[in-house]
């Protein structure tokens, strides 16, 4: 007798949090799933409408049970690539009111520009946070440091930024250039920064 299998849809609300850490565990953090944030809360700022992506604006809404997800993006700027030692660095912006960070030891801060600091572990060297001087409400964290399984059930990648900084290693719209074809042929929008702006 054949048994039928029914796909289980994950719960969209729970007391579980999303967790992450540097490689050695000196820096750990946690924050709620976007689906657990009440967007009708009058105490939330308008910015939540841009940092939380509803299912109808997601590329794969079935992942994560058609629930809200945190916004994330791939950054190709030279500062991100060089400080993380990676060809591309993926970031998610999390409001500080929802983020709990534990630092077991002193961490490092690197000023890659006069606008922001990059926080990293002094023991294992992992790049973890990006603190914009002009933003006291939230911080960016590297998606690669998240340890909660099924990462993309909780984050929606919405595009590529600072692509002009990596012109020699990425493909342009016509397929010319370097070799990061699998990263940039995902159909996500690509954003070029204003030529007068300073890289973070």
PDB file of C-alpha atoms in Angstrom, residues 11-143:
ATOM      1  CA  UNK A  11       4.963  27.977  10.819  1.00  0.00           C
ATOM      2  CA  UNK A  12       5.102  31.688  10.015  1.00  0.00           C
ATOM      3  CA  UNK A  13       5.185  32.714  13.660  1.00  0.00           C
ATOM      4  CA  UNK A  14       7.090  31.297  16.578  1.00  0.00           C
ATOM      5  CA  UNK A  15       9.189  32.262  19.535  1.00  0.00           C
ATOM      6  CA  UNK A  16      12.307  31.092  17.723  1.00  0.00           C
ATOM      7  CA  UNK A  17      14.840  33.688  16.697  1.00  0.00           C
ATOM      8  CA  UNK A  18      17.339  33.905  13.867  1.00  0.00           C
ATOM      9  CA  UNK A  19      20.843  33.384  15.239  1.00  0.00           C
ATOM     10  CA  UNK A  20      24.342  33.985  14.000  1.00  0.00           C
ATOM     11  CA  UNK A  21      27.948  34.228  15.064  1.00  0.00           C
ATOM     12  CA  UNK A  22      31.486  34.689  13.917  1.00  0.00           C
ATOM     13  CA  UNK A  23      33.406  31.488  13.231  1.00  0.00           C
ATOM     14  CA  UNK A  24      34.812  31.126  16.757  1.00  0.00           C
ATOM     15  CA  UNK A  25      31.676  32.275  18.600  1.00  0.00           C
ATOM     16  CA  UNK A  26      33.225  35.353  20.195  1.00  0.00           C
ATOM     17  CA  UNK A  27      30.472  37.469  18.593  1.00  0.00           C
ATOM     18  CA  UNK A  28      26.951  36.055  18.686  1.00  0.00           C
ATOM     19  CA  UNK A  29      23.655  37.705  17.821  1.00  0.00           C
ATOM     20  CA  UNK A  30      19.970  36.999  17.457  1.00  0.00           C
ATOM     21  CA  UNK A  31      16.847  38.753  16.236  1.00  0.00           C
ATOM     22  CA  UNK A  32      13.234  37.807  15.451  1.00  0.00           C
ATOM     23  CA  UNK A  33      12.005  36.494  12.140  1.00  0.00           C
ATOM     24  CA  UNK A  34      10.414  39.200  10.027  1.00  0.00           C
ATOM     25  CA  UNK A  35       7.173  37.221  10.205  1.00  0.00           C
ATOM     26  CA  UNK A  36       7.113  37.840  13.969  1.00  0.00           C
ATOM     27  CA  UNK A  37       7.214  41.638  13.571  1.00  0.00           C
ATOM     28  CA  UNK A  38       3.773  43.213  13.812  1.00  0.00           C
ATOM     29  CA  UNK A  39       3.755  45.686  10.935  1.00  0.00           C
ATOM     30  CA  UNK A  40       0.561  47.219  12.318  1.00  0.00           C
ATOM     31  CA  UNK A  41       2.435  48.347  15.427  1.00  0.00           C
ATOM     32  CA  UNK A  42       2.110  52.135  15.484  1.00  0.00           C
ATOM     33  CA  UNK A  43       5.524  52.401  17.159  1.00  0.00           C
ATOM     34  CA  UNK A  44       7.302  51.059  14.064  1.00  0.00           C
ATOM     35  CA  UNK A  45       8.806  53.567  11.652  1.00  0.00           C
ATOM     36  CA  UNK A  46       7.913  53.759   7.964  1.00  0.00           C
ATOM     37  CA  UNK A  47      11.297  52.209   7.144  1.00  0.00           C
ATOM     38  CA  UNK A  48       9.907  48.766   8.014  1.00  0.00           C
ATOM     39  CA  UNK A  49       7.990  48.915   4.728  1.00  0.00           C
ATOM     40  CA  UNK A  50      11.315  48.733   2.891  1.00  0.00           C
ATOM     41  CA  UNK A  51      13.298  46.380   5.147  1.00  0.00           C
ATOM     42  CA  UNK A  52      10.595  43.731   5.458  1.00  0.00           C
ATOM     43  CA  UNK A  53       9.503  42.142   2.179  1.00  0.00           C
ATOM     44  CA  UNK A  54       5.935  40.734   2.015  1.00  0.00           C
ATOM     45  CA  UNK A  55       5.232  37.490   0.089  1.00  0.00           C
ATOM     46  CA  UNK A  56       3.675  39.276  -2.896  1.00  0.00           C
ATOM     47  CA  UNK A  57       7.029  41.025  -3.550  1.00  0.00           C
ATOM     48  CA  UNK A  58       9.206  37.932  -3.123  1.00  0.00           C
ATOM     49  CA  UNK A  59      10.759  35.938  -5.957  1.00  0.00           C
ATOM     50  CA  UNK A  60      10.150  32.611  -4.190  1.00  0.00           C
ATOM     51  CA  UNK A  61       7.363  33.257  -1.653  1.00  0.00           C
ATOM     52  CA  UNK A  62       6.771  29.542  -1.093  1.00  0.00           C
ATOM     53  CA  UNK A  63      10.108  29.358   0.706  1.00  0.00           C
ATOM     54  CA  UNK A  64       9.367  30.077   4.334  1.00  0.00           C
ATOM     55  CA  UNK A  65       5.631  29.451   4.068  1.00  0.00           C
ATOM     56  CA  UNK A  66       4.658  32.684   2.288  1.00  0.00           C
ATOM     57  CA  UNK A  67       5.609  34.871   5.223  1.00  0.00           C
ATOM     58  CA  UNK A  68       7.379  38.208   5.523  1.00  0.00           C
ATOM     59  CA  UNK A  69      11.161  38.154   5.116  1.00  0.00           C
ATOM     60  CA  UNK A  70      14.012  40.509   5.965  1.00  0.00           C
ATOM     61  CA  UNK A  71      15.450  42.401   2.984  1.00  0.00           C
ATOM     62  CA  UNK A  72      19.005  41.508   1.902  1.00  0.00           C
ATOM     63  CA  UNK A  73      21.327  42.398  -0.968  1.00  0.00           C
ATOM     64  CA  UNK A  74      24.628  41.402  -2.561  1.00  0.00           C
ATOM     65  CA  UNK A  75      27.342  44.073  -2.351  1.00  0.00           C
ATOM     66  CA  UNK A  76      30.182  44.163  -4.874  1.00  0.00           C
ATOM     67  CA  UNK A  77      32.063  47.211  -3.566  1.00  0.00           C
ATOM     68  CA  UNK A  78      35.828  46.914  -3.223  1.00  0.00           C
ATOM     69  CA  UNK A  79      35.713  47.621   0.519  1.00  0.00           C
ATOM     70  CA  UNK A  80      33.328  44.727   1.179  1.00  0.00           C
ATOM     71  CA  UNK A  81      35.271  42.338  -1.019  1.00  0.00           C
ATOM     72  CA  UNK A  82      38.632  43.213   0.478  1.00  0.00           C
ATOM     73  CA  UNK A  83      37.600  43.306   4.152  1.00  0.00           C
ATOM     74  CA  UNK A  84      35.700  40.012   3.904  1.00  0.00           C
ATOM     75  CA  UNK A  85      38.074  38.291   1.510  1.00  0.00           C
ATOM     76  CA  UNK A  86      35.191  37.345  -0.779  1.00  0.00           C
ATOM     77  CA  UNK A  87      34.099  38.073  -4.348  1.00  0.00           C
ATOM     78  CA  UNK A  88      30.723  39.307  -3.115  1.00  0.00           C
ATOM     79  CA  UNK A  89      29.291  39.988   0.360  1.00  0.00           C
ATOM     80  CA  UNK A  90      25.600  39.608   1.169  1.00  0.00           C
ATOM     81  CA  UNK A  91      24.105  41.881   3.833  1.00  0.00           C
ATOM     82  CA  UNK A  92      20.829  42.216   5.713  1.00  0.00           C
ATOM     83  CA  UNK A  93      19.772  45.353   7.567  1.00  0.00           C
ATOM     84  CA  UNK A  94      18.320  44.727  11.032  1.00  0.00           C
ATOM     85  CA  UNK A  95      16.868  47.423  13.332  1.00  0.00           C
ATOM     86  CA  UNK A  96      18.839  47.686  16.578  1.00  0.00           C
ATOM     87  CA  UNK A  97      15.669  47.487  18.666  1.00  0.00           C
ATOM     88  CA  UNK A  98      15.312  43.861  17.521  1.00  0.00           C
ATOM     89  CA  UNK A  99      18.989  42.862  17.564  1.00  0.00           C
ATOM     90  CA  UNK A 100      20.713  41.314  20.592  1.00  0.00           C
ATOM     91  CA  UNK A 101      24.506  41.068  20.321  1.00  0.00           C
ATOM     92  CA  UNK A 102      26.913  39.358  22.731  1.00  0.00           C
ATOM     93  CA  UNK A 103      30.629  40.059  22.509  1.00  0.00           C
ATOM     94  CA  UNK A 104      32.726  37.698  24.669  1.00  0.00           C
ATOM     95  CA  UNK A 105      35.946  39.559  23.852  1.00  0.00           C
ATOM     96  CA  UNK A 106      36.895  42.942  22.461  1.00  0.00           C
ATOM     97  CA  UNK A 107      36.054  43.210  18.763  1.00  0.00           C
ATOM     98  CA  UNK A 108      37.786  45.131  16.005  1.00  0.00           C
ATOM     99  CA  UNK A 109      36.444  48.171  14.187  1.00  0.00           C
ATOM    100  CA  UNK A 110      37.798  49.152  10.795  1.00  0.00           C
ATOM    101  CA  UNK A 111      37.083  52.507   9.163  1.00  0.00           C
ATOM    102  CA  UNK A 112      36.984  51.710   5.453  1.00  0.00           C
ATOM    103  CA  UNK A 113      35.689  55.243   4.856  1.00  0.00           C
ATOM    104  CA  UNK A 114      34.778  58.332   6.858  1.00  0.00           C
ATOM    105  CA  UNK A 115      31.116  57.246   6.841  1.00  0.00           C
ATOM    106  CA  UNK A 116      31.047  53.842   8.462  1.00  0.00           C
ATOM    107  CA  UNK A 117      32.794  51.208  10.595  1.00  0.00           C
ATOM    108  CA  UNK A 118      33.075  47.502   9.902  1.00  0.00           C
ATOM    109  CA  UNK A 119      33.074  45.307  12.993  1.00  0.00           C
ATOM    110  CA  UNK A 120      34.984  42.047  12.954  1.00  0.00           C
ATOM    111  CA  UNK A 121      36.172  39.373  15.361  1.00  0.00           C
ATOM    112  CA  UNK A 122      39.748  39.860  16.536  1.00  0.00           C
ATOM    113  CA  UNK A 123      40.147  36.114  17.108  1.00  0.00           C
ATOM    114  CA  UNK A 124      38.824  34.447  13.933  1.00  0.00           C
ATOM    115  CA  UNK A 125      38.734  37.545  11.715  1.00  0.00           C
ATOM    116  CA  UNK A 126      35.126  37.161  10.558  1.00  0.00           C
ATOM    117  CA  UNK A 127      33.454  40.293   9.184  1.00  0.00           C
ATOM    118  CA  UNK A 128      30.134  40.558  11.018  1.00  0.00           C
ATOM    119  CA  UNK A 129      28.608  44.063  11.158  1.00  0.00           C
ATOM    120  CA  UNK A 130      28.552  47.261   9.123  1.00  0.00           C
ATOM    121  CA  UNK A 131      27.724  50.377  11.170  1.00  0.00           C
ATOM    122  CA  UNK A 132      26.725  53.461   9.167  1.00  0.00           C
ATOM    123  CA  UNK A 133      27.589  56.644  11.082  1.00  0.00           C
ATOM    124  CA  UNK A 134      24.423  58.334   9.863  1.00  0.00           C
ATOM    125  CA  UNK A 135      22.090  55.557  10.992  1.00  0.00           C
ATOM    126  CA  UNK A 136      21.465  55.091  14.709  1.00  0.00           C
ATOM    127  CA  UNK A 137      18.428  52.855  14.170  1.00  0.00           C
ATOM    128  CA  UNK A 138      19.952  49.739  12.659  1.00  0.00           C
ATOM    129  CA  UNK A 139      22.992  47.916  11.357  1.00  0.00           C
ATOM    130  CA  UNK A 140      23.858  45.553   8.545  1.00  0.00           C
ATOM    131  CA  UNK A 141      25.084  42.038   9.222  1.00  0.00           C
ATOM    132  CA  UNK A 142      26.700  39.517   6.909  1.00  0.00           C
ATOM    133  CA  UNK A 143      24.336  36.751   5.839  1.00  0.00           C
TER     134      UNK A 143
END
